[in-house]
Short mmCIF file of C-alpha atoms and ligand atoms in Angstrom, two decimals:
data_model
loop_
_atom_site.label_atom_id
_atom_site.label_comp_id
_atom_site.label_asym_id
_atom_site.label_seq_id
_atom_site.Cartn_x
_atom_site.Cartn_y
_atom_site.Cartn_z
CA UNK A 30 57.56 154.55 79.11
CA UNK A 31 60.41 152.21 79.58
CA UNK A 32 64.27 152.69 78.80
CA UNK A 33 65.87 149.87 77.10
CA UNK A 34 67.88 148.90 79.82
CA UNK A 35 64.37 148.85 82.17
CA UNK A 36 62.93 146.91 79.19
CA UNK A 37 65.81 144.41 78.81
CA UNK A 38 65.96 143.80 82.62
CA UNK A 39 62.38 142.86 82.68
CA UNK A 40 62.82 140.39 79.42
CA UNK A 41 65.88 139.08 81.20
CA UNK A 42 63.54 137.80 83.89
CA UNK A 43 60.54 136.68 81.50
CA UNK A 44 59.20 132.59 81.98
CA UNK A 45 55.46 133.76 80.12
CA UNK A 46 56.38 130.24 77.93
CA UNK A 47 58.29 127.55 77.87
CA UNK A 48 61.28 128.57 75.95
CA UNK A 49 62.71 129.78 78.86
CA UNK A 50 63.15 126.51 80.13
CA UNK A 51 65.63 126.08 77.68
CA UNK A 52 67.15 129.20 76.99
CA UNK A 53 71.15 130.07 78.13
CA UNK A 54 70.69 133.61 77.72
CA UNK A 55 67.57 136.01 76.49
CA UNK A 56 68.70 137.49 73.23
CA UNK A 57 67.00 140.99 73.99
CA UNK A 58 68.38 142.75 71.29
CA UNK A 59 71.09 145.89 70.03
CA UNK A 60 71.80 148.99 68.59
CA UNK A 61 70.85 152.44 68.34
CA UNK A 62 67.66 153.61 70.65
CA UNK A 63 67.32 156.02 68.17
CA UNK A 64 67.49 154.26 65.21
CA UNK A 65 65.57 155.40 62.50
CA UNK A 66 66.33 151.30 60.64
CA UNK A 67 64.94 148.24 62.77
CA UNK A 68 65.55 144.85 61.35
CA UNK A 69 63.26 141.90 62.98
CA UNK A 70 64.83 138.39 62.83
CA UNK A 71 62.46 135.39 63.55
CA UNK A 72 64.77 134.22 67.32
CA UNK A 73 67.82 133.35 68.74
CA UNK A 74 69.70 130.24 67.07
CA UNK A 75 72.82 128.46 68.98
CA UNK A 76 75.44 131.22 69.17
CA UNK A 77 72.91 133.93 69.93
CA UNK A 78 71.96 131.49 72.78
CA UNK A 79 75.18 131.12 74.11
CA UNK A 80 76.16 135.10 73.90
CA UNK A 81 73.03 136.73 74.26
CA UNK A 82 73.51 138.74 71.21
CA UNK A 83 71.10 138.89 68.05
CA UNK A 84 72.77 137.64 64.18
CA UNK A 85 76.13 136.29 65.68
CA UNK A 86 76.35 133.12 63.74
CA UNK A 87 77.05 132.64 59.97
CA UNK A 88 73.42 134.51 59.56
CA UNK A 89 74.78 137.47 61.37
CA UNK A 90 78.17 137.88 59.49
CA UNK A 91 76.14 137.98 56.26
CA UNK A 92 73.86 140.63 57.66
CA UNK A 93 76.78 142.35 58.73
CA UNK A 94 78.35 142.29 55.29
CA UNK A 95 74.86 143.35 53.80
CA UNK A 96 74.67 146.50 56.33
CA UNK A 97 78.50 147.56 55.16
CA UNK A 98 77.38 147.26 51.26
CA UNK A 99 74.55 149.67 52.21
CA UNK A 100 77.08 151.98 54.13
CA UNK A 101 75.47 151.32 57.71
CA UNK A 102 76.35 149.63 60.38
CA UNK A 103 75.15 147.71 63.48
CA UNK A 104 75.55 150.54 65.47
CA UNK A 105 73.27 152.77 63.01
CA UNK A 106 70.42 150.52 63.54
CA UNK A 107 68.52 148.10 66.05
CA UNK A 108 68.35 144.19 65.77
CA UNK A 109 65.61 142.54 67.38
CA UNK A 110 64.03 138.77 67.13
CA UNK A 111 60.21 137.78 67.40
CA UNK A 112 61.03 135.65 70.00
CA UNK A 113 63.61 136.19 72.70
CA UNK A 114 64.73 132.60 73.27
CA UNK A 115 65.89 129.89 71.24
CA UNK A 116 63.20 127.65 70.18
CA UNK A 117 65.14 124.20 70.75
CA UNK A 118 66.82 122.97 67.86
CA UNK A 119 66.18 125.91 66.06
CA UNK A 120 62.58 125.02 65.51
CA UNK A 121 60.29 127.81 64.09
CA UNK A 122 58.55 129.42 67.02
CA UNK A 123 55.32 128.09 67.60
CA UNK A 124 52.17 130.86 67.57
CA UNK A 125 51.81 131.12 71.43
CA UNK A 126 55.33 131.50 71.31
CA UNK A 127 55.39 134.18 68.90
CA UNK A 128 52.39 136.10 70.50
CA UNK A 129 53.22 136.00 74.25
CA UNK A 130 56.92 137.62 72.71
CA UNK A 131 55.85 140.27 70.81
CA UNK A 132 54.34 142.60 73.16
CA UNK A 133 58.18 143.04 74.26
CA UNK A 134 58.77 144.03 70.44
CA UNK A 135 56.34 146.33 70.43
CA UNK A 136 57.99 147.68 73.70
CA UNK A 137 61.19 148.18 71.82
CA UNK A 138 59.10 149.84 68.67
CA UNK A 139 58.05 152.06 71.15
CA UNK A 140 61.05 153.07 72.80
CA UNK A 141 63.89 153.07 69.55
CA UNK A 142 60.87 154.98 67.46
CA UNK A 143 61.82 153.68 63.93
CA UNK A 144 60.61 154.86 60.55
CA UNK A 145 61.45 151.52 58.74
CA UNK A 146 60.83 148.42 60.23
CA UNK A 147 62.49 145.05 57.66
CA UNK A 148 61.46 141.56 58.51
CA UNK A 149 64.17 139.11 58.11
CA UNK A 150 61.95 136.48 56.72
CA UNK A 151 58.88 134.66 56.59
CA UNK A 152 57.94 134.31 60.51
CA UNK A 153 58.80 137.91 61.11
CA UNK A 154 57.10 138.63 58.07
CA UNK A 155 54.06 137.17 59.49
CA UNK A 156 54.42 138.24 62.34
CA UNK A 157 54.33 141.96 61.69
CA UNK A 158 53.17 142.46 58.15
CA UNK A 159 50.25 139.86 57.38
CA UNK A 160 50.19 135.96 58.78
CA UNK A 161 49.92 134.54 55.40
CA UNK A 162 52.72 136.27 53.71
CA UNK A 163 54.77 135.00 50.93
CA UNK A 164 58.40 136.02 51.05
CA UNK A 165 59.17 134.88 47.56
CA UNK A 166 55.96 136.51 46.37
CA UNK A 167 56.14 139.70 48.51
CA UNK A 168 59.75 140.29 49.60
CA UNK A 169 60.90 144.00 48.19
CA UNK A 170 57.54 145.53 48.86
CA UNK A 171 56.83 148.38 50.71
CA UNK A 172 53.89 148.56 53.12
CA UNK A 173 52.62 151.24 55.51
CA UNK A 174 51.57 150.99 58.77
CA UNK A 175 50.58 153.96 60.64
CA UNK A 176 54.47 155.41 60.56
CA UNK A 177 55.67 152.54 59.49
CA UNK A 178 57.46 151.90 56.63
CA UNK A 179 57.86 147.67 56.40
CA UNK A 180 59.44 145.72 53.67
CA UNK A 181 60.16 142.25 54.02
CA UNK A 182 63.41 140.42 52.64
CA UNK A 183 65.08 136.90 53.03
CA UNK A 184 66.33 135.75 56.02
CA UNK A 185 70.44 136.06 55.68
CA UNK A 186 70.47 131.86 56.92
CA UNK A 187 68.05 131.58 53.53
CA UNK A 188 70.69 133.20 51.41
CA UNK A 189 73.54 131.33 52.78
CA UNK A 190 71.41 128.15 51.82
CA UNK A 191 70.19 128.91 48.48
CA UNK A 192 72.98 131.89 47.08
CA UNK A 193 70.54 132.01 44.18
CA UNK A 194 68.45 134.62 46.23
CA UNK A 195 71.33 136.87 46.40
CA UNK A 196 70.84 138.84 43.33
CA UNK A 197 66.99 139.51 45.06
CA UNK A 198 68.39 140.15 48.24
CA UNK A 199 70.57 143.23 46.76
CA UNK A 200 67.86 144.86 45.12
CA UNK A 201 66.07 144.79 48.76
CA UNK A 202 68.85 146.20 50.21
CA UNK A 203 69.17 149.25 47.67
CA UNK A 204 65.21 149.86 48.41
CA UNK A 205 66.14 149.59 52.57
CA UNK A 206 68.94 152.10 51.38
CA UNK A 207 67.14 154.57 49.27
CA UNK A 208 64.00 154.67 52.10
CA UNK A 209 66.27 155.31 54.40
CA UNK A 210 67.99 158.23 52.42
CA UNK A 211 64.92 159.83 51.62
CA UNK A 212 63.48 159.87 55.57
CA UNK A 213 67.23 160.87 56.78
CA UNK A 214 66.53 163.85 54.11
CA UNK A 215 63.27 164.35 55.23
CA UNK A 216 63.78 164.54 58.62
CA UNK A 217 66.45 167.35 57.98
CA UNK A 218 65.00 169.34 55.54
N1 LIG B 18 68.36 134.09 63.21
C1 LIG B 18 67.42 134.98 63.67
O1 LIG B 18 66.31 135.03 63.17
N2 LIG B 18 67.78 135.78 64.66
C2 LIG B 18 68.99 135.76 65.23
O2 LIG B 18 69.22 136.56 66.14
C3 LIG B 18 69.92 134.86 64.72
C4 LIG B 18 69.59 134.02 63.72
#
């Protein structure tokens, strides 16, 4: 079994497709190795390009603010993207994309261990949960996967688009809360 670090050095090196070409910096991913929270984003945009860090933008500030309403922090949890580079102009990833990536997020699935794994949106979503998943039909709901426990919820870029989602976005975020509660509580007692 890899460390992070080991994992992140080989990822750092990675030209399996062609958005490496592009890329200014892998976006690997951060945050606890032992969190018990993961959140999946779909890939790096510009600023997590140019810093090599995942949510940095507008998208991350909101996620930020969402992770403070629910008492946690970045450091309580672990941030990772389908895809490690930017697609170019922000483009959804295309499927070979997607698939040649995620065996390095399964790496880091491995490694950090969680209990609760949220997609941030539809290509995570589809990605890890089912590939025709609706996120306005199936956001909020709970779905188990050998350990797993996966819920999907908007992308944070979605909500800063359409603010109408908000209100939806909340009631994910007390569910992500009281799951995590409950395994914290399980996992003590
Ligand atoms: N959007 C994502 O899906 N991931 C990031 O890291 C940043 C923006």
């Amino acid at each position: 079994m890899y460390t992070l670090k080991e994992l992140e050095s080989i990822v750092n090196r990675c030209h399996r497709c062609a958005l490496s070409k592009t890329r200014t910096n892998v976006v690997f991913g951060e945050g606890s190795d032992k969190a018990v929270l993961m959140f999946v984003g779909e890939g790096p945009g510009y600023h997590e390009d140019k810093i090599g860090k995942p949510f940095v933008g507008r998208a991350g500030e909101l996620l930020d603010n969402m992770l403070k309403a629910i008492e946690l922090s970045r450091d309580d949890v672990y941030i990772a993207n389908i895809v490690k580079c930017r697609p170019p102009n922000n483009r959804n990833p295309f499927e070979e994309e997607s698939k040649t990536c995620i065996e390095f997020l399964r790496w880091q699935v491995k490694i950090v261990d969680p209990d609760i794994i949220i997609c941030l949106g539809a290509v995570a979503a589809r990605n890890i949960i089912e590939e025709n998943f609706r996120i306005t039909q199936n956001r909020g709901l709970w779905y188990k996967k050998g350990k797993f426990n996966i819920m999907a919820t908007y992308h944070p870029a979605a909500l800063l688009r359409d603010i109408s989602k908000k209100k939806e976005a909340w009631d994910d975020f007390k569910s992500i809360k009281a799951m995590y509660t409950k395994i914290n509580k399980e996992m003590k007692g």
